[in-house]
């Protein structure tokens, strides 16, 4: 069948793109590295700084893009995005609380980030939902309200921090991969792989949910279960990403949108393609972020927002 | 096929259906008519088990419908309801194939047979060659026919149609009902059509159920049920009925000179 063949080719291309972006991400940086004969310092830069950073970026991108794609289908809203819905801020608040109150227990950060993401998702969903259903605008507004509320608590918490920690936190809040560790990478890798697979198990149900919850129910979807699986999984993916790298915004908006433009809206392709393309996108954005004004760095979230915000306006207008 | 008995549904303090009995038989096109707020849409939701009943039960092929899982129901009962606007670009083929959800596994892709089935349903609904078009580029009539094709693609033996001809032009109204009627005759399917168009009911229905205030007021063949007296009383508007000389079917003409509400 030609359609499937074309999707196979597209998948291959995407994986190639990811490989190229990963290679560039490892090669490029403020310090030029001789790959064939690296000095000891260069070897350390590669192994301890660049490789974990690039790998973490890939996993974060995969998580955010795939979670965004799933949330959009579930909420029937092309503008739904973890960052705009306040899910990322919920996770950020969770991480900060863990950092402030349980700073010695590093494992509390991803756990509380997940908790924060879940609570924010639930709050936005409850606020946005009315008897008449959920309009695009209502959902976006609810996201804004929850984001603003959470931001104010985050700001309150930052006032408890000293100046050095404050600067690193501000960077982290905007999405920052410079603190990458292999520990964070393994955790987000697990979230990216397991999360993408779990969301893909709901892809056919989401194809119906995209049209309407009632349609989905009529055609055999256990709507409540699908909603729960998607909310929990996407919250875990966003939560673990944020715990590792802060709130990288708009990835979940840009990537699924481009994937849909190229391959159509079938979630069986949109979800895995978004994961792979999201990985490449964040690594590319981070490579730009740390090379464009080298040796100084920008937070990766600044780059993604620079692309994402205009796209959001375009999508909102078109809606 | 489907037997609903003593169905009562209430939302908070409002009772929508009160002790309703209805049997749906294979091969029959049943039309449900009644004034706004009579409980017609709720009845459709009860018949496919998507509304919780306060009392009574709907039994599908011997099993109470609330004991069946959603995919099991979807294989046997298919619905054409008011459609939501699709916010994502979707082709007609993707839309129709999504209707076969209950037939595949979670990760599954449709087989060649699934795609053929979808194509033949599209053809049946007069949409040959439309498979690659985008849903949001279709006209209202075409979209409604795609909804019907999606319902056919489930291969369910019972079709529930909630006001399928709303906002359609005359030709599309007739086409929708004709295709459903043919499906009943050819495949022995049953169809329940909620509609306000009494002339369509007279032309296509085997049986009419008149719903008033959550109860079945009367049921039977159109020519017995659609009397001037009953229609005028139920809809509170005076009508004339006669036989259409061309089709030989009952014809209902509203008389707008009388004051509505009698």
mmCIF file with all atom_site columns, N, CA and C in Angstrom, chain A residues 1 4 7 72-73 76-78 136 197 200-201 204-205 207-208 210-215 217-222 260 263-266 268-269 319, chain B residues 45 48 50 69-71 74 77-79 81 84 86-90 94-95 98-102 104-110 112 115 150 154 162:
data_model
loop_
_atom_site.group_PDB
_atom_site.id
_atom_site.type_symbol
_atom_site.label_atom_id
_atom_site.label_alt_id
_atom_site.label_comp_id
_atom_site.label_asym_id
_atom_site.label_entity_id
_atom_site.label_seq_id
_atom_site.pdbx_PDB_ins_code
_atom_site.Cartn_x
_atom_site.Cartn_y
_atom_site.Cartn_z
_atom_site.occupancy
_atom_site.B_iso_or_equiv
_atom_site.pdbx_formal_charge
_atom_site.auth_seq_id
_atom_site.auth_comp_id
_atom_site.auth_asym_id
_atom_site.auth_atom_id
_atom_site.pdbx_PDB_model_num
ATOM 1   N N  . UNK A 1 1   ? 0.827   -1.201 0.000  1.00 0.00 ? 1   UNK A N  1
ATOM 2   C CA . UNK A 1 1   ? 0.000   0.000  0.000  1.00 0.00 ? 1   UNK A CA 1
ATOM 3   C C  . UNK A 1 1   ? 0.863   1.254  0.000  1.00 0.00 ? 1   UNK A C  1
ATOM 4   N N  . UNK A 1 4   ? 1.261   3.511  3.288  1.00 0.00 ? 4   UNK A N  1
ATOM 5   C CA . UNK A 1 4   ? 2.101   2.989  4.357  1.00 0.00 ? 4   UNK A CA 1
ATOM 6   C C  . UNK A 1 4   ? 3.575   3.050  3.976  1.00 0.00 ? 4   UNK A C  1
ATOM 7   N N  . UNK A 1 7   ? 4.746   6.464  4.545  1.00 0.00 ? 7   UNK A N  1
ATOM 8   C CA . UNK A 1 7   ? 4.949   6.712  5.971  1.00 0.00 ? 7   UNK A CA 1
ATOM 9   C C  . UNK A 1 7   ? 6.233   6.054  6.442  1.00 0.00 ? 7   UNK A C  1
ATOM 10  N N  . UNK A 1 72  ? -3.537  17.510 22.365 1.00 0.00 ? 72  UNK A N  1
ATOM 11  C CA . UNK A 1 72  ? -4.311  18.208 21.330 1.00 0.00 ? 72  UNK A CA 1
ATOM 12  C C  . UNK A 1 72  ? -5.455  17.332 20.812 1.00 0.00 ? 72  UNK A C  1
ATOM 13  N N  . UNK A 1 73  ? -5.140  16.074 20.541 1.00 0.00 ? 73  UNK A N  1
ATOM 14  C CA . UNK A 1 73  ? -6.181  15.176 20.027 1.00 0.00 ? 73  UNK A CA 1
ATOM 15  C C  . UNK A 1 73  ? -7.257  14.953 21.095 1.00 0.00 ? 73  UNK A C  1
ATOM 16  N N  . UNK A 1 76  ? -9.295  18.045 21.540 1.00 0.00 ? 76  UNK A N  1
ATOM 17  C CA . UNK A 1 76  ? -9.813  18.563 20.253 1.00 0.00 ? 76  UNK A CA 1
ATOM 18  C C  . UNK A 1 76  ? -9.386  20.012 20.058 1.00 0.00 ? 76  UNK A C  1
ATOM 19  N N  . UNK A 1 77  ? -8.157  20.278 20.344 1.00 0.00 ? 77  UNK A N  1
ATOM 20  C CA . UNK A 1 77  ? -7.699  21.655 20.323 1.00 0.00 ? 77  UNK A CA 1
ATOM 21  C C  . UNK A 1 77  ? -6.258  21.719 19.832 1.00 0.00 ? 77  UNK A C  1
ATOM 22  N N  . UNK A 1 78  ? -6.052  22.260 18.621 1.00 0.00 ? 78  UNK A N  1
ATOM 23  C CA . UNK A 1 78  ? -4.695  22.300 18.080 1.00 0.00 ? 78  UNK A CA 1
ATOM 24  C C  . UNK A 1 78  ? -3.770  23.226 18.861 1.00 0.00 ? 78  UNK A C  1
ATOM 25  N N  . UNK A 1 136 ? -12.162 26.121 22.233 1.00 0.00 ? 136 UNK A N  1
ATOM 26  C CA . UNK A 1 136 ? -10.724 26.353 22.092 1.00 0.00 ? 136 UNK A CA 1
ATOM 27  C C  . UNK A 1 136 ? -10.302 27.511 22.993 1.00 0.00 ? 136 UNK A C  1
ATOM 28  N N  . UNK A 1 197 ? 4.979   4.877  23.798 1.00 0.00 ? 197 UNK A N  1
ATOM 29  C CA . UNK A 1 197 ? 4.288   3.602  23.531 1.00 0.00 ? 197 UNK A CA 1
ATOM 30  C C  . UNK A 1 197 ? 2.882   3.602  24.135 1.00 0.00 ? 197 UNK A C  1
ATOM 31  N N  . UNK A 1 200 ? 0.682   5.757  22.163 1.00 0.00 ? 200 UNK A N  1
ATOM 32  C CA . UNK A 1 200 ? 0.364   5.117  20.884 1.00 0.00 ? 200 UNK A CA 1
ATOM 33  C C  . UNK A 1 200 ? -0.710  4.051  21.040 1.00 0.00 ? 200 UNK A C  1
ATOM 34  N N  . UNK A 1 201 ? -0.748  3.433  22.230 1.00 0.00 ? 201 UNK A N  1
ATOM 35  C CA . UNK A 1 201 ? -1.792  2.422  22.460 1.00 0.00 ? 201 UNK A CA 1
ATOM 36  C C  . UNK A 1 201 ? -3.171  3.077  22.448 1.00 0.00 ? 201 UNK A C  1
ATOM 37  N N  . UNK A 1 204 ? -5.666  5.029  18.184 1.00 0.00 ? 204 UNK A N  1
ATOM 38  C CA . UNK A 1 204 ? -6.906  4.824  17.428 1.00 0.00 ? 204 UNK A CA 1
ATOM 39  C C  . UNK A 1 204 ? -8.086  5.454  18.173 1.00 0.00 ? 204 UNK A C  1
ATOM 40  N N  . UNK A 1 205 ? -8.067  5.336  19.492 1.00 0.00 ? 205 UNK A N  1
ATOM 41  C CA . UNK A 1 205 ? -9.126  5.978  20.275 1.00 0.00 ? 205 UNK A CA 1
ATOM 42  C C  . UNK A 1 205 ? -9.049  7.487  20.096 1.00 0.00 ? 205 UNK A C  1
ATOM 43  N N  . UNK A 1 207 ? -7.988  9.071  17.538 1.00 0.00 ? 207 UNK A N  1
ATOM 44  C CA . UNK A 1 207 ? -8.498  9.443  16.202 1.00 0.00 ? 207 UNK A CA 1
ATOM 45  C C  . UNK A 1 207 ? -9.990  9.743  16.258 1.00 0.00 ? 207 UNK A C  1
ATOM 46  N N  . UNK A 1 208 ? -10.701 9.029  17.127 1.00 0.00 ? 208 UNK A N  1
ATOM 47  C CA . UNK A 1 208 ? -12.139 9.307  17.288 1.00 0.00 ? 208 UNK A CA 1
ATOM 48  C C  . UNK A 1 208 ? -12.378 10.455 18.253 1.00 0.00 ? 208 UNK A C  1
ATOM 49  N N  . UNK A 1 210 ? -10.643 13.005 18.637 1.00 0.00 ? 210 UNK A N  1
ATOM 50  C CA . UNK A 1 210 ? -10.357 14.231 17.906 1.00 0.00 ? 210 UNK A CA 1
ATOM 51  C C  . UNK A 1 210 ? -11.616 14.827 17.279 1.00 0.00 ? 210 UNK A C  1
ATOM 52  N N  . UNK A 1 211 ? -12.545 13.959 16.941 1.00 0.00 ? 211 UNK A N  1
ATOM 53  C CA . UNK A 1 211 ? -13.786 14.416 16.311 1.00 0.00 ? 211 UNK A CA 1
ATOM 54  C C  . UNK A 1 211 ? -14.789 14.837 17.381 1.00 0.00 ? 211 UNK A C  1
ATOM 55  N N  . UNK A 1 212 ? -14.853 14.078 18.463 1.00 0.00 ? 212 UNK A N  1
ATOM 56  C CA . UNK A 1 212 ? -15.787 14.433 19.527 1.00 0.00 ? 212 UNK A CA 1
ATOM 57  C C  . UNK A 1 212 ? -15.887 13.301 20.530 1.00 0.00 ? 212 UNK A C  1
ATOM 58  N N  . UNK A 1 213 ? -16.102 13.644 21.789 1.00 0.00 ? 213 UNK A N  1
ATOM 59  C CA . UNK A 1 213 ? -16.178 12.605 22.813 1.00 0.00 ? 213 UNK A CA 1
ATOM 60  C C  . UNK A 1 213 ? -17.369 11.703 22.604 1.00 0.00 ? 213 UNK A C  1
ATOM 61  N N  . UNK A 1 214 ? -18.456 12.303 22.123 1.00 0.00 ? 214 UNK A N  1
ATOM 62  C CA . UNK A 1 214 ? -19.663 11.500 21.919 1.00 0.00 ? 214 UNK A CA 1
ATOM 63  C C  . UNK A 1 214 ? -19.467 10.535 20.760 1.00 0.00 ? 214 UNK A C  1
ATOM 64  N N  . UNK A 1 215 ? -18.828 11.020 19.713 1.00 0.00 ? 215 UNK A N  1
ATOM 65  C CA . UNK A 1 215 ? -18.498 10.135 18.596 1.00 0.00 ? 215 UNK A CA 1
ATOM 66  C C  . UNK A 1 215 ? -17.662 8.970  19.089 1.00 0.00 ? 215 UNK A C  1
ATOM 67  N N  . UNK A 1 217 ? -17.390 7.675  22.064 1.00 0.00 ? 217 UNK A N  1
ATOM 68  C CA . UNK A 1 217 ? -18.196 6.759  22.875 1.00 0.00 ? 217 UNK A CA 1
ATOM 69  C C  . UNK A 1 217 ? -19.065 5.875  21.969 1.00 0.00 ? 217 UNK A C  1
ATOM 70  N N  . UNK A 1 218 ? -19.718 6.506  20.990 1.00 0.00 ? 218 UNK A N  1
ATOM 71  C CA . UNK A 1 218 ? -20.605 5.769  20.089 1.00 0.00 ? 218 UNK A CA 1
ATOM 72  C C  . UNK A 1 218 ? -19.861 4.701  19.289 1.00 0.00 ? 218 UNK A C  1
ATOM 73  N N  . UNK A 1 219 ? -18.590 4.966  18.973 1.00 0.00 ? 219 UNK A N  1
ATOM 74  C CA . UNK A 1 219 ? -17.868 4.020  18.131 1.00 0.00 ? 219 UNK A CA 1
ATOM 75  C C  . UNK A 1 219 ? -16.978 3.079  18.938 1.00 0.00 ? 219 UNK A C  1
ATOM 76  N N  . UNK A 1 220 ? -17.201 3.013  20.240 1.00 0.00 ? 220 UNK A N  1
ATOM 77  C CA . UNK A 1 220 ? -16.589 1.944  21.030 1.00 0.00 ? 220 UNK A CA 1
ATOM 78  C C  . UNK A 1 220 ? -15.412 2.331  21.896 1.00 0.00 ? 220 UNK A C  1
ATOM 79  N N  . UNK A 1 221 ? -15.127 3.627  22.050 1.00 0.00 ? 221 UNK A N  1
ATOM 80  C CA . UNK A 1 221 ? -14.007 4.030  22.902 1.00 0.00 ? 221 UNK A CA 1
ATOM 81  C C  . UNK A 1 221 ? -14.486 4.122  24.357 1.00 0.00 ? 221 UNK A C  1
ATOM 82  N N  . UNK A 1 222 ? -13.707 3.540  25.274 1.00 0.00 ? 222 UNK A N  1
ATOM 83  C CA . UNK A 1 222 ? -13.991 3.750  26.696 1.00 0.00 ? 222 UNK A CA 1
ATOM 84  C C  . UNK A 1 222 ? -13.391 5.122  27.015 1.00 0.00 ? 222 UNK A C  1
ATOM 85  N N  . UNK A 1 260 ? 1.701   17.051 11.442 1.00 0.00 ? 260 UNK A N  1
ATOM 86  C CA . UNK A 1 260 ? 0.369   16.914 10.834 1.00 0.00 ? 260 UNK A CA 1
ATOM 87  C C  . UNK A 1 260 ? 0.346   17.500 9.430  1.00 0.00 ? 260 UNK A C  1
ATOM 88  N N  . UNK A 1 263 ? 2.074   14.729 7.327  1.00 0.00 ? 263 UNK A N  1
ATOM 89  C CA . UNK A 1 263 ? 1.568   13.344 7.211  1.00 0.00 ? 263 UNK A CA 1
ATOM 90  C C  . UNK A 1 263 ? 0.072   13.199 7.468  1.00 0.00 ? 263 UNK A C  1
ATOM 91  N N  . UNK A 1 264 ? -0.631  14.289 7.759  1.00 0.00 ? 264 UNK A N  1
ATOM 92  C CA . UNK A 1 264 ? -2.054  14.150 8.082  1.00 0.00 ? 264 UNK A CA 1
ATOM 93  C C  . UNK A 1 264 ? -2.243  13.951 9.576  1.00 0.00 ? 264 UNK A C  1
ATOM 94  N N  . UNK A 1 265 ? -3.485  13.707 9.997  1.00 0.00 ? 265 UNK A N  1
ATOM 95  C CA . UNK A 1 265 ? -3.782  13.763 11.430 1.00 0.00 ? 265 UNK A CA 1
ATOM 96  C C  . UNK A 1 265 ? -3.898  12.414 12.126 1.00 0.00 ? 265 UNK A C  1
ATOM 97  N N  . UNK A 1 266 ? -3.607  11.318 11.405 1.00 0.00 ? 266 UNK A N  1
ATOM 98  C CA . UNK A 1 266 ? -3.758  10.002 12.036 1.00 0.00 ? 266 UNK A CA 1
ATOM 99  C C  . UNK A 1 266 ? -2.760  9.874  13.196 1.00 0.00 ? 266 UNK A C  1
ATOM 100 N N  . UNK A 1 268 ? -1.753  7.501  14.866 1.00 0.00 ? 268 UNK A N  1
ATOM 101 C CA . UNK A 1 268 ? -0.819  6.374  14.850 1.00 0.00 ? 268 UNK A CA 1
ATOM 102 C C  . UNK A 1 268 ? 0.508   6.787  14.230 1.00 0.00 ? 268 UNK A C  1
ATOM 103 N N  . UNK A 1 269 ? 0.493   7.794  13.348 1.00 0.00 ? 269 UNK A N  1
ATOM 104 C CA . UNK A 1 269 ? 1.767   8.327  12.854 1.00 0.00 ? 269 UNK A CA 1
ATOM 105 C C  . UNK A 1 269 ? 2.141   9.608  13.580 1.00 0.00 ? 269 UNK A C  1
ATOM 106 N N  . UNK A 1 319 ? -8.042  29.529 13.548 1.00 0.00 ? 319 UNK A N  1
ATOM 107 C CA . UNK A 1 319 ? -9.139  28.839 14.209 1.00 0.00 ? 319 UNK A CA 1
ATOM 108 C C  . UNK A 1 319 ? -10.423 29.629 14.127 1.00 0.00 ? 319 UNK A C  1
ATOM 109 N N  . UNK B 2 45  ? -29.808 8.064  22.878 1.00 0.00 ? 45  UNK B N  1
ATOM 110 C CA . UNK B 2 45  ? -28.661 7.818  23.771 1.00 0.00 ? 45  UNK B CA 1
ATOM 111 C C  . UNK B 2 45  ? -28.913 6.599  24.672 1.00 0.00 ? 45  UNK B C  1
ATOM 112 N N  . UNK B 2 48  ? -28.335 3.220  22.737 1.00 0.00 ? 48  UNK B N  1
ATOM 113 C CA . UNK B 2 48  ? -26.959 2.718  22.577 1.00 0.00 ? 48  UNK B CA 1
ATOM 114 C C  . UNK B 2 48  ? -26.188 2.745  23.903 1.00 0.00 ? 48  UNK B C  1
ATOM 115 N N  . UNK B 2 50  ? -25.513 4.971  26.112 1.00 0.00 ? 50  UNK B N  1
ATOM 116 C CA . UNK B 2 50  ? -24.594 6.040  26.509 1.00 0.00 ? 50  UNK B CA 1
ATOM 117 C C  . UNK B 2 50  ? -25.213 7.027  27.500 1.00 0.00 ? 50  UNK B C  1
ATOM 118 N N  . UNK B 2 69  ? -19.529 -3.935 27.173 1.00 0.00 ? 69  UNK B N  1
ATOM 119 C CA . UNK B 2 69  ? -18.465 -2.922 27.069 1.00 0.00 ? 69  UNK B CA 1
ATOM 120 C C  . UNK B 2 69  ? -18.716 -2.083 25.816 1.00 0.00 ? 69  UNK B C  1
ATOM 121 N N  . UNK B 2 70  ? -18.161 -0.862 25.794 1.00 0.00 ? 70  UNK B N  1
ATOM 122 C CA . UNK B 2 70  ? -18.399 0.040  24.654 1.00 0.00 ? 70  UNK B CA 1
ATOM 123 C C  . UNK B 2 70  ? -18.049 -0.584 23.300 1.00 0.00 ? 70  UNK B C  1
ATOM 124 N N  . UNK B 2 71  ? -16.899 -1.283 23.165 1.00 0.00 ? 71  UNK B N  1
ATOM 125 C CA . UNK B 2 71  ? -16.612 -1.857 21.840 1.00 0.00 ? 71  UNK B CA 1
ATOM 126 C C  . UNK B 2 71  ? -17.651 -2.895 21.411 1.00 0.00 ? 71  UNK B C  1
ATOM 127 N N  . UNK B 2 74  ? -20.560 -1.021 20.152 1.00 0.00 ? 74  UNK B N  1
ATOM 128 C CA . UNK B 2 74  ? -20.264 -0.352 18.882 1.00 0.00 ? 74  UNK B CA 1
ATOM 129 C C  . UNK B 2 74  ? -20.292 -1.311 17.699 1.00 0.00 ? 74  UNK B C  1
ATOM 130 N N  . UNK B 2 77  ? -24.337 -1.602 17.372 1.00 0.00 ? 77  UNK B N  1
ATOM 131 C CA . UNK B 2 77  ? -25.152 -0.404 17.203 1.00 0.00 ? 77  UNK B CA 1
ATOM 132 C C  . UNK B 2 77  ? -24.281 0.739  16.715 1.00 0.00 ? 77  UNK B C  1
ATOM 133 N N  . UNK B 2 78  ? -24.739 1.391  15.673 1.00 0.00 ? 78  UNK B N  1
ATOM 134 C CA . UNK B 2 78  ? -23.968 2.494  15.136 1.00 0.00 ? 78  UNK B CA 1
ATOM 135 C C  . UNK B 2 78  ? -24.810 3.760  15.145 1.00 0.00 ? 78  UNK B C  1
ATOM 136 N N  . UNK B 2 79  ? -24.164 4.906  15.302 1.00 0.00 ? 79  UNK B N  1
ATOM 137 C CA . UNK B 2 79  ? -24.922 6.140  15.484 1.00 0.00 ? 79  UNK B CA 1
ATOM 138 C C  . UNK B 2 79  ? -24.530 7.198  14.458 1.00 0.00 ? 79  UNK B C  1
ATOM 139 N N  . UNK B 2 81  ? -25.031 11.073 14.528 1.00 0.00 ? 81  UNK B N  1
ATOM 140 C CA . UNK B 2 81  ? -25.569 12.156 15.358 1.00 0.00 ? 81  UNK B CA 1
ATOM 141 C C  . UNK B 2 81  ? -25.120 13.485 14.776 1.00 0.00 ? 81  UNK B C  1
ATOM 142 N N  . UNK B 2 84  ? -19.622 17.184 15.167 1.00 0.00 ? 84  UNK B N  1
ATOM 143 C CA . UNK B 2 84  ? -18.752 18.266 15.612 1.00 0.00 ? 84  UNK B CA 1
ATOM 144 C C  . UNK B 2 84  ? -17.911 18.723 14.436 1.00 0.00 ? 84  UNK B C  1
ATOM 145 N N  . UNK B 2 86  ? -14.567 19.272 12.662 1.00 0.00 ? 86  UNK B N  1
ATOM 146 C CA . UNK B 2 86  ? -13.264 18.629 12.845 1.00 0.00 ? 86  UNK B CA 1
ATOM 147 C C  . UNK B 2 86  ? -12.169 19.690 12.828 1.00 0.00 ? 86  UNK B C  1
ATOM 148 N N  . UNK B 2 87  ? -11.414 19.746 13.925 1.00 0.00 ? 87  UNK B N  1
ATOM 149 C CA . UNK B 2 87  ? -10.408 20.807 14.077 1.00 0.00 ? 87  UNK B CA 1
ATOM 150 C C  . UNK B 2 87  ? -9.086  20.437 13.430 1.00 0.00 ? 87  UNK B C  1
ATOM 151 N N  . UNK B 2 88  ? -8.931  19.160 13.076 1.00 0.00 ? 88  UNK B N  1
ATOM 152 C CA . UNK B 2 88  ? -7.674  18.715 12.486 1.00 0.00 ? 88  UNK B CA 1
ATOM 153 C C  . UNK B 2 88  ? -7.952  18.240 11.058 1.00 0.00 ? 88  UNK B C  1
ATOM 154 N N  . UNK B 2 89  ? -7.017  18.478 10.140 1.00 0.00 ? 89  UNK B N  1
ATOM 155 C CA . UNK B 2 89  ? -7.256  18.017 8.763  1.00 0.00 ? 89  UNK B CA 1
ATOM 156 C C  . UNK B 2 89  ? -7.360  16.490 8.731  1.00 0.00 ? 89  UNK B C  1
ATOM 157 N N  . UNK B 2 90  ? -8.448  16.011 8.147  1.00 0.00 ? 90  UNK B N  1
ATOM 158 C CA . UNK B 2 90  ? -8.687  14.565 8.148  1.00 0.00 ? 90  UNK B CA 1
ATOM 159 C C  . UNK B 2 90  ? -9.314  14.210 6.809  1.00 0.00 ? 90  UNK B C  1
ATOM 160 N N  . UNK B 2 94  ? -9.872  8.466  6.197  1.00 0.00 ? 94  UNK B N  1
ATOM 161 C CA . UNK B 2 94  ? -9.440  8.357  7.598  1.00 0.00 ? 94  UNK B CA 1
ATOM 162 C C  . UNK B 2 94  ? -10.639 8.416  8.529  1.00 0.00 ? 94  UNK B C  1
ATOM 163 N N  . UNK B 2 95  ? -11.560 9.329  8.212  1.00 0.00 ? 95  UNK B N  1
ATOM 164 C CA . UNK B 2 95  ? -12.743 9.527  9.052  1.00 0.00 ? 95  UNK B CA 1
ATOM 165 C C  . UNK B 2 95  ? -13.597 8.263  9.087  1.00 0.00 ? 95  UNK B C  1
ATOM 166 N N  . UNK B 2 98  ? -11.872 5.372  10.909 1.00 0.00 ? 98  UNK B N  1
ATOM 167 C CA . UNK B 2 98  ? -11.870 5.541  12.367 1.00 0.00 ? 98  UNK B CA 1
ATOM 168 C C  . UNK B 2 98  ? -13.111 4.887  12.968 1.00 0.00 ? 98  UNK B C  1
ATOM 169 N N  . UNK B 2 99  ? -14.180 4.807  12.180 1.00 0.00 ? 99  UNK B N  1
ATOM 170 C CA . UNK B 2 99  ? -15.415 4.177  12.649 1.00 0.00 ? 99  UNK B CA 1
ATOM 171 C C  . UNK B 2 99  ? -15.255 2.688  12.905 1.00 0.00 ? 99  UNK B C  1
ATOM 172 N N  . UNK B 2 100 ? -14.182 2.091  12.360 1.00 0.00 ? 100 UNK B N  1
ATOM 173 C CA . UNK B 2 100 ? -13.983 0.658  12.576 1.00 0.00 ? 100 UNK B CA 1
ATOM 174 C C  . UNK B 2 100 ? -13.145 0.382  13.824 1.00 0.00 ? 100 UNK B C  1
ATOM 175 N N  . UNK B 2 101 ? -13.094 1.344  14.712 1.00 0.00 ? 101 UNK B N  1
ATOM 176 C CA . UNK B 2 101 ? -12.315 1.239  15.950 1.00 0.00 ? 101 UNK B CA 1
ATOM 177 C C  . UNK B 2 101 ? -12.551 -0.083 16.676 1.00 0.00 ? 101 UNK B C  1
ATOM 178 N N  . UNK B 2 102 ? -13.843 -0.429 16.851 1.00 0.00 ? 102 UNK B N  1
ATOM 179 C CA . UNK B 2 102 ? -14.171 -1.601 17.670 1.00 0.00 ? 102 UNK B CA 1
ATOM 180 C C  . UNK B 2 102 ? -13.690 -2.911 17.043 1.00 0.00 ? 102 UNK B C  1
ATOM 181 N N  . UNK B 2 104 ? -10.626 -3.456 15.571 1.00 0.00 ? 104 UNK B N  1
ATOM 182 C CA . UNK B 2 104 ? -9.181  -3.700 15.539 1.00 0.00 ? 104 UNK B CA 1
ATOM 183 C C  . UNK B 2 104 ? -8.552  -3.654 16.907 1.00 0.00 ? 104 UNK B C  1
ATOM 184 N N  . UNK B 2 105 ? -7.274  -4.052 16.987 1.00 0.00 ? 105 UNK B N  1
ATOM 185 C CA . UNK B 2 105 ? -6.527  -3.973 18.235 1.00 0.00 ? 105 UNK B CA 1
ATOM 186 C C  . UNK B 2 105 ? -6.063  -2.543 18.468 1.00 0.00 ? 105 UNK B C  1
ATOM 187 N N  . UNK B 2 106 ? -5.479  -2.318 19.657 1.00 0.00 ? 106 UNK B N  1
ATOM 188 C CA . UNK B 2 106 ? -5.096  -0.958 20.031 1.00 0.00 ? 106 UNK B CA 1
ATOM 189 C C  . UNK B 2 106 ? -4.078  -0.363 19.061 1.00 0.00 ? 106 UNK B C  1
ATOM 190 N N  . UNK B 2 107 ? -3.076  -1.167 18.658 1.00 0.00 ? 107 UNK B N  1
ATOM 191 C CA . UNK B 2 107 ? -2.012  -0.633 17.817 1.00 0.00 ? 107 UNK B CA 1
ATOM 192 C C  . UNK B 2 107 ? -2.296  -0.853 16.334 1.00 0.00 ? 107 UNK B C  1
ATOM 193 N N  . UNK B 2 108 ? -3.416  -1.515 16.034 1.00 0.00 ? 108 UNK B N  1
ATOM 194 C CA . UNK B 2 108 ? -3.622  -2.051 14.696 1.00 0.00 ? 108 UNK B CA 1
ATOM 195 C C  . UNK B 2 108 ? -3.762  -1.013 13.596 1.00 0.00 ? 108 UNK B C  1
ATOM 196 N N  . UNK B 2 109 ? -3.403  -1.437 12.398 1.00 0.00 ? 109 UNK B N  1
ATOM 197 C CA . UNK B 2 109 ? -3.679  -0.680 11.193 1.00 0.00 ? 109 UNK B CA 1
ATOM 198 C C  . UNK B 2 109 ? -4.781  -1.416 10.458 1.00 0.00 ? 109 UNK B C  1
ATOM 199 N N  . UNK B 2 110 ? -5.546  -0.711 9.674  1.00 0.00 ? 110 UNK B N  1
ATOM 200 C CA . UNK B 2 110 ? -6.623  -1.354 8.950  1.00 0.00 ? 110 UNK B CA 1
ATOM 201 C C  . UNK B 2 110 ? -6.054  -2.287 7.873  1.00 0.00 ? 110 UNK B C  1
ATOM 202 N N  . UNK B 2 112 ? -6.411  -4.516 4.248  1.00 0.00 ? 112 UNK B N  1
ATOM 203 C CA . UNK B 2 112 ? -6.928  -4.244 2.902  1.00 0.00 ? 112 UNK B CA 1
ATOM 204 C C  . UNK B 2 112 ? -8.452  -4.396 2.900  1.00 0.00 ? 112 UNK B C  1
ATOM 205 N N  . UNK B 2 115 ? -10.200 -1.409 4.299  1.00 0.00 ? 115 UNK B N  1
ATOM 206 C CA . UNK B 2 115 ? -10.200 -0.283 3.366  1.00 0.00 ? 115 UNK B CA 1
ATOM 207 C C  . UNK B 2 115 ? -11.237 -0.517 2.271  1.00 0.00 ? 115 UNK B C  1
ATOM 208 N N  . UNK B 2 150 ? -19.596 6.172  7.640  1.00 0.00 ? 150 UNK B N  1
ATOM 209 C CA . UNK B 2 150 ? -18.828 5.723  8.803  1.00 0.00 ? 150 UNK B CA 1
ATOM 210 C C  . UNK B 2 150 ? -19.678 4.771  9.652  1.00 0.00 ? 150 UNK B C  1
ATOM 211 N N  . UNK B 2 154 ? -19.118 0.249  10.293 1.00 0.00 ? 154 UNK B N  1
ATOM 212 C CA . UNK B 2 154 ? -19.022 -0.557 11.518 1.00 0.00 ? 154 UNK B CA 1
ATOM 213 C C  . UNK B 2 154 ? -19.672 -1.925 11.336 1.00 0.00 ? 154 UNK B C  1
ATOM 214 N N  . UNK B 2 162 ? -29.899 10.407 14.558 1.00 0.00 ? 162 UNK B N  1
ATOM 215 C CA . UNK B 2 162 ? -30.536 11.509 15.277 1.00 0.00 ? 162 UNK B CA 1
ATOM 216 C C  . UNK B 2 162 ? -30.602 12.739 14.376 1.00 0.00 ? 162 UNK B C  1
#
